[in-house]
Amino acid sequence: MIRLKNEKQIDGIRKSCKLLSAMFRELVPRVKPGVSTADLDSWAHNWITKAGGRPSFLGYGDKKNPFPGALCVSINEEVIHGIPSPRKIMPGDLVSIDCGINLDGFISDQAITVEAGTVSAAAHTLNRVTRECLAAGLAAAKAGDRLLQISRAVEERARQAGYGIVTQYGGHGVGFGVHEDPHVPNVPKGANPRLSNGLVIAVEPMITEGGGEVRLLDDCWTVVTADNSLAAHWEHTLAVCGGAVEVLTEEIVW
Ligand code: MG
Ligand code: MG
């Protein structure tokens, strides 16, 4: 069931999103070779807590195997949900970082893929095109129109470039919870609700150099490409309010 938000609630989610983007801007320069993903995670946890928020991914999921970090850090063939660890970032790694903040009960969601040191031309192009997939999806989001317009635009940009699209995971409603209805797929299949006032969703293309098939590692969190090809992941949270689409999270420029 889709839970629409009123303007006051959207304002709370907007504040949470701005805080999350501010965190990402300070995080990006720290994503470099030699730093462990656990170091990034503890830095982000401290930053969010000091700012008065709570990392919304920490403790999320099944009680028997809750997510143990503030950040998901997924490197190279890891697509999403990588667990922070002592693993050190290497030169040339594609480092996808996903984070959410709970600020006064309002939840935000954003992901970026950072190039550590100098990456291969192929990795750089995959990353750029994945970011373009997100931009195309957001540009296709029109208030009063249908959700799968977004999916269609994401798919079209990825296919033009000959890339794979992960279809087992995708975007989602967000704001009161980490994952809410509706599902926001990266190909135009499934439920196609209207982009009505009060809808808040995360749009998040996950694009691969090879096929779009994925598998889950034994930690029951990390999702990797089935063919071990590189993946990139970009995400924004948007709201439909006052008859228009507003992207609530901010572009991270570096
Ligand atoms: Mg996310
Ligand atoms: Mg998300």
PDB file of C-alpha atoms and ligand atoms in Angstrom:
ATOM      1  CA  MET A   1       0.000   0.000   0.000  1.00  0.00           C
ATOM      2  CA  ILE A   2       1.355   3.410  -0.973  1.00  0.00           C
ATOM      3  CA  ARG A   3       1.473   5.875   1.930  1.00  0.00           C
ATOM      4  CA  LEU A   4       1.212   9.412   0.553  1.00  0.00           C
ATOM      5  CA  LYS A   5       2.795  12.221   2.576  1.00  0.00           C
ATOM      6  CA  ASN A   6       1.336  15.640   3.370  1.00  0.00           C
ATOM      7  CA  GLU A   7       3.333  18.835   2.841  1.00  0.00           C
ATOM      8  CA  LYS A   8       4.548  18.984   6.415  1.00  0.00           C
ATOM      9  CA  GLN A   9       5.764  15.403   6.198  1.00  0.00           C
ATOM     10  CA  ILE A  10       7.461  16.098   2.857  1.00  0.00           C
ATOM     11  CA  ASP A  11       9.201  19.017   4.530  1.00  0.00           C
ATOM     12  CA  GLY A  12      10.561  16.631   7.161  1.00  0.00           C
ATOM     13  CA  ILE A  13      11.779  14.244   4.449  1.00  0.00           C
ATOM     14  CA  ARG A  14      13.293  17.200   2.547  1.00  0.00           C
ATOM     15  CA  LYS A  15      15.337  18.179   5.620  1.00  0.00           C
ATOM     16  CA  SER A  16      16.494  14.591   6.024  1.00  0.00           C
ATOM     17  CA  CYS A  17      17.519  14.505   2.341  1.00  0.00           C
ATOM     18  CA  LYS A  18      19.484  17.783   2.578  1.00  0.00           C
ATOM     19  CA  LEU A  19      21.328  16.463   5.615  1.00  0.00           C
ATOM     20  CA  LEU A  20      22.153  13.228   3.786  1.00  0.00           C
ATOM     21  CA  SER A  21      23.555  15.101   0.771  1.00  0.00           C
ATOM     22  CA  ALA A  22      25.641  17.295   3.093  1.00  0.00           C
ATOM     23  CA  MET A  23      27.080  14.112   4.618  1.00  0.00           C
ATOM     24  CA  PHE A  24      27.911  12.725   1.151  1.00  0.00           C
ATOM     25  CA  ARG A  25      29.717  15.943   0.162  1.00  0.00           C
ATOM     26  CA  GLU A  26      32.059  15.530   3.123  1.00  0.00           C
ATOM     27  CA  LEU A  27      32.373  11.775   2.670  1.00  0.00           C
ATOM     28  CA  VAL A  28      33.493  11.803  -0.972  1.00  0.00           C
ATOM     29  CA  PRO A  29      37.035  13.193  -0.413  1.00  0.00           C
ATOM     30  CA  ARG A  30      37.582  10.412   2.152  1.00  0.00           C
ATOM     31  CA  VAL A  31      36.861   7.672  -0.399  1.00  0.00           C
ATOM     32  CA  LYS A  32      40.398   6.950  -1.577  1.00  0.00           C
ATOM     33  CA  PRO A  33      42.868   4.089  -1.882  1.00  0.00           C
ATOM     34  CA  GLY A  34      44.099   2.729   1.449  1.00  0.00           C
ATOM     35  CA  VAL A  35      40.977   3.633   3.420  1.00  0.00           C
ATOM     36  CA  SER A  36      38.900   0.722   4.683  1.00  0.00           C
ATOM     37  CA  THR A  37      35.168   0.574   4.114  1.00  0.00           C
ATOM     38  CA  ALA A  38      34.724   0.234   7.904  1.00  0.00           C
ATOM     39  CA  ASP A  39      36.606   3.549   8.355  1.00  0.00           C
ATOM     40  CA  LEU A  40      34.166   5.258   5.992  1.00  0.00           C
ATOM     41  CA  ASP A  41      31.272   3.680   7.829  1.00  0.00           C
ATOM     42  CA  SER A  42      32.347   4.811  11.292  1.00  0.00           C
ATOM     43  CA  TRP A  43      33.082   8.320   9.983  1.00  0.00           C
ATOM     44  CA  ALA A  44      29.567   8.501   8.458  1.00  0.00           C
ATOM     45  CA  HIS A  45      27.948   7.088  11.594  1.00  0.00           C
ATOM     46  CA  ASN A  46      29.604   9.773  13.745  1.00  0.00           C
ATOM     47  CA  TRP A  47      28.746  12.563  11.319  1.00  0.00           C
ATOM     48  CA  ILE A  48      25.072  11.585  11.145  1.00  0.00           C
ATOM     49  CA  THR A  49      24.739  11.152  14.909  1.00  0.00           C
ATOM     50  CA  LYS A  50      26.420  14.500  15.626  1.00  0.00           C
ATOM     51  CA  ALA A  51      24.025  16.170  13.179  1.00  0.00           C
ATOM     52  CA  GLY A  52      21.086  14.820  15.198  1.00  0.00           C
ATOM     53  CA  GLY A  53      20.086  12.008  12.831  1.00  0.00           C
ATOM     54  CA  ARG A  54      20.233   8.246  12.948  1.00  0.00           C
ATOM     55  CA  PRO A  55      21.673   6.001  10.208  1.00  0.00           C
ATOM     56  CA  SER A  56      18.509   4.331   8.906  1.00  0.00           C
ATOM     57  CA  PHE A  57      20.211   1.243   7.439  1.00  0.00           C
ATOM     58  CA  LEU A  58      21.873   0.276  10.730  1.00  0.00           C
ATOM     59  CA  GLY A  59      19.928  -2.649  12.198  1.00  0.00           C
ATOM     60  CA  TYR A  60      17.603  -2.812   9.178  1.00  0.00           C
ATOM     61  CA  GLY A  61      16.227  -6.136   7.980  1.00  0.00           C
ATOM     62  CA  ASP A  62      15.785  -9.562   9.481  1.00  0.00           C
ATOM     63  CA  LYS A  63      16.341  -9.626  13.272  1.00  0.00           C
ATOM     64  CA  LYS A  64      18.649 -12.639  12.830  1.00  0.00           C
ATOM     65  CA  ASN A  65      20.890 -10.786  10.370  1.00  0.00           C
ATOM     66  CA  PRO A  66      20.331  -7.034  10.685  1.00  0.00           C
ATOM     67  CA  PHE A  67      22.426  -4.767   8.477  1.00  0.00           C
ATOM     68  CA  PRO A  68      25.485  -3.862  10.587  1.00  0.00           C
ATOM     69  CA  GLY A  69      26.506  -0.531   9.049  1.00  0.00           C
ATOM     70  CA  ALA A  70      25.437   3.059   8.474  1.00  0.00           C
ATOM     71  CA  LEU A  71      26.649   2.757   4.874  1.00  0.00           C
ATOM     72  CA  CYS A  72      26.345   0.086   2.230  1.00  0.00           C
ATOM     73  CA  VAL A  73      29.718   0.045   0.456  1.00  0.00           C
ATOM     74  CA  SER A  74      29.810  -2.070  -2.695  1.00  0.00           C
ATOM     75  CA  ILE A  75      33.042  -2.357  -4.670  1.00  0.00           C
ATOM     76  CA  ASN A  76      33.432  -3.270  -8.374  1.00  0.00           C
ATOM     77  CA  GLU A  77      31.304  -6.400  -9.065  1.00  0.00           C
ATOM     78  CA  GLU A  78      29.356  -5.767  -5.860  1.00  0.00           C
ATOM     79  CA  VAL A  79      26.130  -4.032  -6.869  1.00  0.00           C
ATOM     80  CA  ILE A  80      24.414  -3.079  -3.605  1.00  0.00           C
ATOM     81  CA  HIS A  81      24.265  -3.839   0.141  1.00  0.00           C
ATOM     82  CA  GLY A  82      28.009  -4.395   0.649  1.00  0.00           C
ATOM     83  CA  ILE A  83      28.855  -4.637   4.375  1.00  0.00           C
ATOM     84  CA  PRO A  84      31.550  -2.277   5.725  1.00  0.00           C
ATOM     85  CA  SER A  85      34.672  -4.259   6.626  1.00  0.00           C
ATOM     86  CA  PRO A  86      38.455  -3.942   7.060  1.00  0.00           C
ATOM     87  CA  ARG A  87      38.766  -4.316   3.263  1.00  0.00           C
ATOM     88  CA  LYS A  88      40.824  -1.420   1.947  1.00  0.00           C
ATOM     89  CA  ILE A  89      39.860   0.503  -1.157  1.00  0.00           C
ATOM     90  CA  MET A  90      42.351  -0.056  -3.995  1.00  0.00           C
ATOM     91  CA  PRO A  91      43.348   2.327  -6.799  1.00  0.00           C
ATOM     92  CA  GLY A  92      40.923   1.899  -9.693  1.00  0.00           C
ATOM     93  CA  ASP A  93      38.013   0.628  -7.592  1.00  0.00           C
ATOM     94  CA  LEU A  94      34.442   1.658  -8.332  1.00  0.00           C
ATOM     95  CA  VAL A  95      33.016   2.310  -4.882  1.00  0.00           C
ATOM     96  CA  SER A  96      29.227   2.506  -4.633  1.00  0.00           C
ATOM     97  CA  ILE A  97      28.025   4.039  -1.386  1.00  0.00           C
ATOM     98  CA  ASP A  98      24.400   4.019  -0.296  1.00  0.00           C
ATOM     99  CA  CYS A  99      23.083   5.703   2.835  1.00  0.00           C
ATOM    100  CA  GLY A 100      19.868   6.741   4.531  1.00  0.00           C
ATOM    101  CA  ILE A 101      19.191   9.036   7.471  1.00  0.00           C
ATOM    102  CA  ASN A 102      16.303   8.999   9.899  1.00  0.00           C
ATOM    103  CA  LEU A 103      15.859  12.623  10.976  1.00  0.00           C
ATOM    104  CA  ASP A 104      13.003  13.123  13.451  1.00  0.00           C
ATOM    105  CA  GLY A 105      11.231  10.080  11.979  1.00  0.00           C
ATOM    106  CA  PHE A 106      11.694  11.096   8.330  1.00  0.00           C
ATOM    107  CA  ILE A 107      13.856   8.899   6.138  1.00  0.00           C
ATOM    108  CA  SER A 108      16.022   9.839   3.147  1.00  0.00           C
ATOM    109  CA  ASP A 109      17.918   7.637   0.672  1.00  0.00           C
ATOM    110  CA  GLN A 110      20.783   8.405  -1.728  1.00  0.00           C
ATOM    111  CA  ALA A 111      23.590   6.508  -3.442  1.00  0.00           C
ATOM    112  CA  ILE A 112      26.650   7.543  -5.429  1.00  0.00           C
ATOM    113  CA  THR A 113      29.489   5.661  -7.117  1.00  0.00           C
ATOM    114  CA  VAL A 114      32.947   7.095  -6.477  1.00  0.00           C
ATOM    115  CA  GLU A 115      36.005   6.361  -8.609  1.00  0.00           C
ATOM    116  CA  ALA A 116      38.973   5.667  -6.315  1.00  0.00           C
ATOM    117  CA  GLY A 117      42.155   7.044  -7.836  1.00  0.00           C
ATOM    118  CA  THR A 118      42.209   6.593 -11.598  1.00  0.00           C
ATOM    119  CA  VAL A 119      39.804   3.945 -12.860  1.00  0.00           C
ATOM    120  CA  SER A 120      39.823   2.222 -16.251  1.00  0.00           C
ATOM    121  CA  ALA A 121      38.151   4.028 -19.140  1.00  0.00           C
ATOM    122  CA  ALA A 122      35.513   1.273 -19.185  1.00  0.00           C
ATOM    123  CA  ALA A 123      34.728   1.740 -15.476  1.00  0.00           C
ATOM    124  CA  HIS A 124      34.548   5.505 -15.882  1.00  0.00           C
ATOM    125  CA  THR A 125      32.120   5.198 -18.800  1.00  0.00           C
ATOM    126  CA  LEU A 126      29.916   2.726 -16.918  1.00  0.00           C
ATOM    127  CA  ASN A 127      29.792   5.131 -13.985  1.00  0.00           C
ATOM    128  CA  ARG A 128      28.987   8.135 -16.152  1.00  0.00           C
ATOM    129  CA  VAL A 129      26.235   6.318 -18.026  1.00  0.00           C
ATOM    130  CA  THR A 130      24.693   5.027 -14.775  1.00  0.00           C
ATOM    131  CA  ARG A 131      24.521   8.606 -13.532  1.00  0.00           C
ATOM    132  CA  GLU A 132      22.916   9.560 -16.857  1.00  0.00           C
ATOM    133  CA  CYS A 133      20.373   6.746 -16.388  1.00  0.00           C
ATOM    134  CA  LEU A 134      19.350   8.330 -13.092  1.00  0.00           C
ATOM    135  CA  ALA A 135      19.161  11.790 -14.674  1.00  0.00           C
ATOM    136  CA  ALA A 136      17.024  10.386 -17.513  1.00  0.00           C
ATOM    137  CA  GLY A 137      14.692   8.694 -15.015  1.00  0.00           C
ATOM    138  CA  LEU A 138      14.281  11.890 -13.009  1.00  0.00           C
ATOM    139  CA  ALA A 139      13.691  13.963 -16.159  1.00  0.00           C
ATOM    140  CA  ALA A 140      10.934  11.522 -17.164  1.00  0.00           C
ATOM    141  CA  ALA A 141       9.158  11.830 -13.795  1.00  0.00           C
ATOM    142  CA  LYS A 142       6.162  14.104 -14.361  1.00  0.00           C
ATOM    143  CA  ALA A 143       3.539  14.840 -11.731  1.00  0.00           C
ATOM    144  CA  GLY A 144       0.251  13.186 -12.670  1.00  0.00           C
ATOM    145  CA  ASP A 145       1.963  10.879 -15.139  1.00  0.00           C
ATOM    146  CA  ARG A 146       2.828   7.212 -14.508  1.00  0.00           C
ATOM    147  CA  LEU A 147       5.710   5.713 -12.589  1.00  0.00           C
ATOM    148  CA  LEU A 148       6.947   3.376 -15.323  1.00  0.00           C
ATOM    149  CA  GLN A 149       7.857   6.428 -17.438  1.00  0.00           C
ATOM    150  CA  ILE A 150      10.841   6.649 -15.103  1.00  0.00           C
ATOM    151  CA  SER A 151      11.720   2.986 -15.617  1.00  0.00           C
ATOM    152  CA  ARG A 152      11.393   3.301 -19.385  1.00  0.00           C
ATOM    153  CA  ALA A 153      13.817   6.237 -19.480  1.00  0.00           C
ATOM    154  CA  VAL A 154      16.358   4.447 -17.279  1.00  0.00           C
ATOM    155  CA  GLU A 155      16.200   1.330 -19.421  1.00  0.00           C
ATOM    156  CA  GLU A 156      16.487   3.225 -22.689  1.00  0.00           C
ATOM    157  CA  ARG A 157      19.690   5.031 -21.644  1.00  0.00           C
ATOM    158  CA  ALA A 158      21.303   1.842 -20.347  1.00  0.00           C
ATOM    159  CA  ARG A 159      20.382  -0.199 -23.446  1.00  0.00           C
ATOM    160  CA  GLN A 160      21.708   2.515 -25.783  1.00  0.00           C
ATOM    161  CA  ALA A 161      25.076   2.030 -24.124  1.00  0.00           C
ATOM    162  CA  GLY A 162      24.819  -1.766 -24.300  1.00  0.00           C
ATOM    163  CA  TYR A 163      24.809  -2.277 -20.539  1.00  0.00           C
ATOM    164  CA  GLY A 164      22.967  -4.744 -18.326  1.00  0.00           C
ATOM    165  CA  ILE A 165      20.232  -3.630 -15.947  1.00  0.00           C
ATOM    166  CA  VAL A 166      19.634  -5.235 -12.561  1.00  0.00           C
ATOM    167  CA  THR A 167      15.932  -6.043 -12.417  1.00  0.00           C
ATOM    168  CA  GLN A 168      15.792  -8.052  -9.170  1.00  0.00           C
ATOM    169  CA  TYR A 169      16.240  -4.859  -7.143  1.00  0.00           C
ATOM    170  CA  GLY A 170      15.190  -1.280  -7.736  1.00  0.00           C
ATOM    171  CA  GLY A 171      13.796   1.901  -6.272  1.00  0.00           C
ATOM    172  CA  HIS A 172      10.959   2.181  -3.792  1.00  0.00           C
ATOM    173  CA  GLY A 173       8.717   4.408  -1.772  1.00  0.00           C
ATOM    174  CA  VAL A 174      10.536   6.022   1.163  1.00  0.00           C
ATOM    175  CA  GLY A 175      10.008   8.589   3.905  1.00  0.00           C
ATOM    176  CA  PHE A 176       8.255   6.861   6.784  1.00  0.00           C
ATOM    177  CA  GLY A 177      10.230   3.632   6.314  1.00  0.00           C
ATOM    178  CA  VAL A 178      13.466   2.576   4.581  1.00  0.00           C
ATOM    179  CA  HIS A 179      11.522   0.629   1.938  1.00  0.00           C
ATOM    180  CA  GLU A 180       7.877   1.316   1.164  1.00  0.00           C
ATOM    181  CA  ASP A 181       5.540   0.729  -1.758  1.00  0.00           C
ATOM    182  CA  PRO A 182       5.614   1.273  -4.665  1.00  0.00           C
ATOM    183  CA  HIS A 183       8.467  -0.676  -6.252  1.00  0.00           C
ATOM    184  CA  VAL A 184      10.308   1.518  -8.780  1.00  0.00           C
ATOM    185  CA  PRO A 185      11.808  -0.913 -11.288  1.00  0.00           C
ATOM    186  CA  ASN A 186      14.617  -0.035 -13.688  1.00  0.00           C
ATOM    187  CA  VAL A 187      12.716  -1.628 -16.576  1.00  0.00           C
ATOM    188  CA  PRO A 188       9.061  -0.795 -17.306  1.00  0.00           C
ATOM    189  CA  LYS A 189       7.376  -3.892 -15.882  1.00  0.00           C
ATOM    190  CA  GLY A 190       4.837  -4.303 -13.083  1.00  0.00           C
ATOM    191  CA  ALA A 191       2.544  -1.945 -11.207  1.00  0.00           C
ATOM    192  CA  ASN A 192       2.296   1.508 -12.752  1.00  0.00           C
ATOM    193  CA  PRO A 193       0.803   3.929 -10.220  1.00  0.00           C
ATOM    194  CA  ARG A 194       0.282   7.597 -10.929  1.00  0.00           C
ATOM    195  CA  LEU A 195       2.863  10.103  -9.674  1.00  0.00           C
ATOM    196  CA  SER A 196       0.323  11.766  -7.387  1.00  0.00           C
ATOM    197  CA  ASN A 197       0.877  14.585  -4.925  1.00  0.00           C
ATOM    198  CA  GLY A 198       2.355  13.144  -1.752  1.00  0.00           C
ATOM    199  CA  LEU A 199       4.281  10.336  -3.422  1.00  0.00           C
ATOM    200  CA  VAL A 200       7.901  10.084  -2.246  1.00  0.00           C
ATOM    201  CA  ILE A 201      10.171   7.580  -4.006  1.00  0.00           C
ATOM    202  CA  ALA A 202      13.801   6.652  -4.402  1.00  0.00           C
ATOM    203  CA  VAL A 203      14.951   6.128  -8.005  1.00  0.00           C
ATOM    204  CA  GLU A 204      18.085   4.012  -8.232  1.00  0.00           C
ATOM    205  CA  PRO A 205      19.467   2.504 -11.415  1.00  0.00           C
ATOM    206  CA  MET A 206      21.910  -0.389 -10.903  1.00  0.00           C
ATOM    207  CA  ILE A 207      23.771  -0.845 -14.167  1.00  0.00           C
ATOM    208  CA  THR A 208      26.354  -3.466 -15.138  1.00  0.00           C
ATOM    209  CA  GLU A 209      29.016  -3.911 -17.767  1.00  0.00           C
ATOM    210  CA  GLY A 210      27.814  -7.441 -18.449  1.00  0.00           C
ATOM    211  CA  GLY A 211      24.432  -9.100 -17.921  1.00  0.00           C
ATOM    212  CA  GLY A 212      21.954  -7.852 -15.349  1.00  0.00           C
ATOM    213  CA  GLU A 213      21.795 -11.134 -13.417  1.00  0.00           C
ATOM    214  CA  VAL A 214      22.904 -10.996  -9.797  1.00  0.00           C
ATOM    215  CA  ARG A 215      23.508 -13.363  -6.907  1.00  0.00           C
ATOM    216  CA  LEU A 216      23.554 -12.981  -3.131  1.00  0.00           C
ATOM    217  CA  LEU A 217      26.743 -13.712  -1.172  1.00  0.00           C
ATOM    218  CA  ASP A 218      26.788 -15.958   1.916  1.00  0.00           C
ATOM    219  CA  ASP A 219      26.585 -12.903   4.207  1.00  0.00           C
ATOM    220  CA  CYS A 220      22.951 -12.704   2.967  1.00  0.00           C
ATOM    221  CA  TRP A 221      23.374  -8.996   2.163  1.00  0.00           C
ATOM    222  CA  THR A 222      25.951  -8.339  -0.552  1.00  0.00           C
ATOM    223  CA  VAL A 223      24.498  -8.519  -4.067  1.00  0.00           C
ATOM    224  CA  VAL A 224      27.094  -9.153  -6.803  1.00  0.00           C
ATOM    225  CA  THR A 225      26.844  -9.501 -10.570  1.00  0.00           C
ATOM    226  CA  ALA A 226      26.482 -13.168 -11.560  1.00  0.00           C
ATOM    227  CA  ASP A 227      29.190 -12.771 -14.231  1.00  0.00           C
ATOM    228  CA  ASN A 228      31.502 -10.709 -11.947  1.00  0.00           C
ATOM    229  CA  SER A 229      31.247  -7.720 -14.266  1.00  0.00           C
ATOM    230  CA  LEU A 230      31.491  -4.191 -12.887  1.00  0.00           C
ATOM    231  CA  ALA A 231      28.422  -2.419 -11.537  1.00  0.00           C
ATOM    232  CA  ALA A 232      27.542   1.176 -10.694  1.00  0.00           C
ATOM    233  CA  HIS A 233      24.652   2.593  -8.654  1.00  0.00           C
ATOM    234  CA  TRP A 234      23.239   6.107  -8.344  1.00  0.00           C
ATOM    235  CA  GLU A 235      20.160   7.142  -6.377  1.00  0.00           C
ATOM    236  CA  HIS A 236      18.066  10.195  -5.539  1.00  0.00           C
ATOM    237  CA  THR A 237      14.923  10.637  -3.461  1.00  0.00           C
ATOM    238  CA  LEU A 238      12.130  12.649  -5.095  1.00  0.00           C
ATOM    239  CA  ALA A 239       8.732  13.909  -4.003  1.00  0.00           C
ATOM    240  CA  VAL A 240       5.618  14.921  -5.896  1.00  0.00           C
ATOM    241  CA  CYS A 241       4.289  18.047  -4.209  1.00  0.00           C
ATOM    242  CA  GLY A 242       2.239  21.043  -5.318  1.00  0.00           C
ATOM    243  CA  GLY A 243       1.701  19.415  -8.707  1.00  0.00           C
ATOM    244  CA  ALA A 244       5.411  19.134  -9.490  1.00  0.00           C
ATOM    245  CA  VAL A 245       8.285  16.721  -9.047  1.00  0.00           C
ATOM    246  CA  GLU A 246      11.008  17.885  -6.668  1.00  0.00           C
ATOM    247  CA  VAL A 247      14.290  16.006  -6.305  1.00  0.00           C
ATOM    248  CA  LEU A 248      14.955  16.218  -2.561  1.00  0.00           C
ATOM    249  CA  THR A 249      18.507  14.873  -2.396  1.00  0.00           C
ATOM    250  CA  GLU A 250      21.212  16.989  -4.006  1.00  0.00           C
ATOM    251  CA  GLU A 251      23.785  16.375  -6.725  1.00  0.00           C
ATOM    252  CA  ILE A 252      27.151  15.493  -5.240  1.00  0.00           C
ATOM    253  CA  VAL A 253      29.821  17.237  -7.287  1.00  0.00           C
ATOM    254  CA  TRP A 254      33.525  16.551  -7.004  1.00  0.00           C
TER     255      TRP A 254
HETATM  256 MG    MG B   1      19.732   3.720  -1.099  1.00  0.00          MG
HETATM  257 MG    MG B   2      16.955   2.964  -2.000  1.00  0.00          MG
END
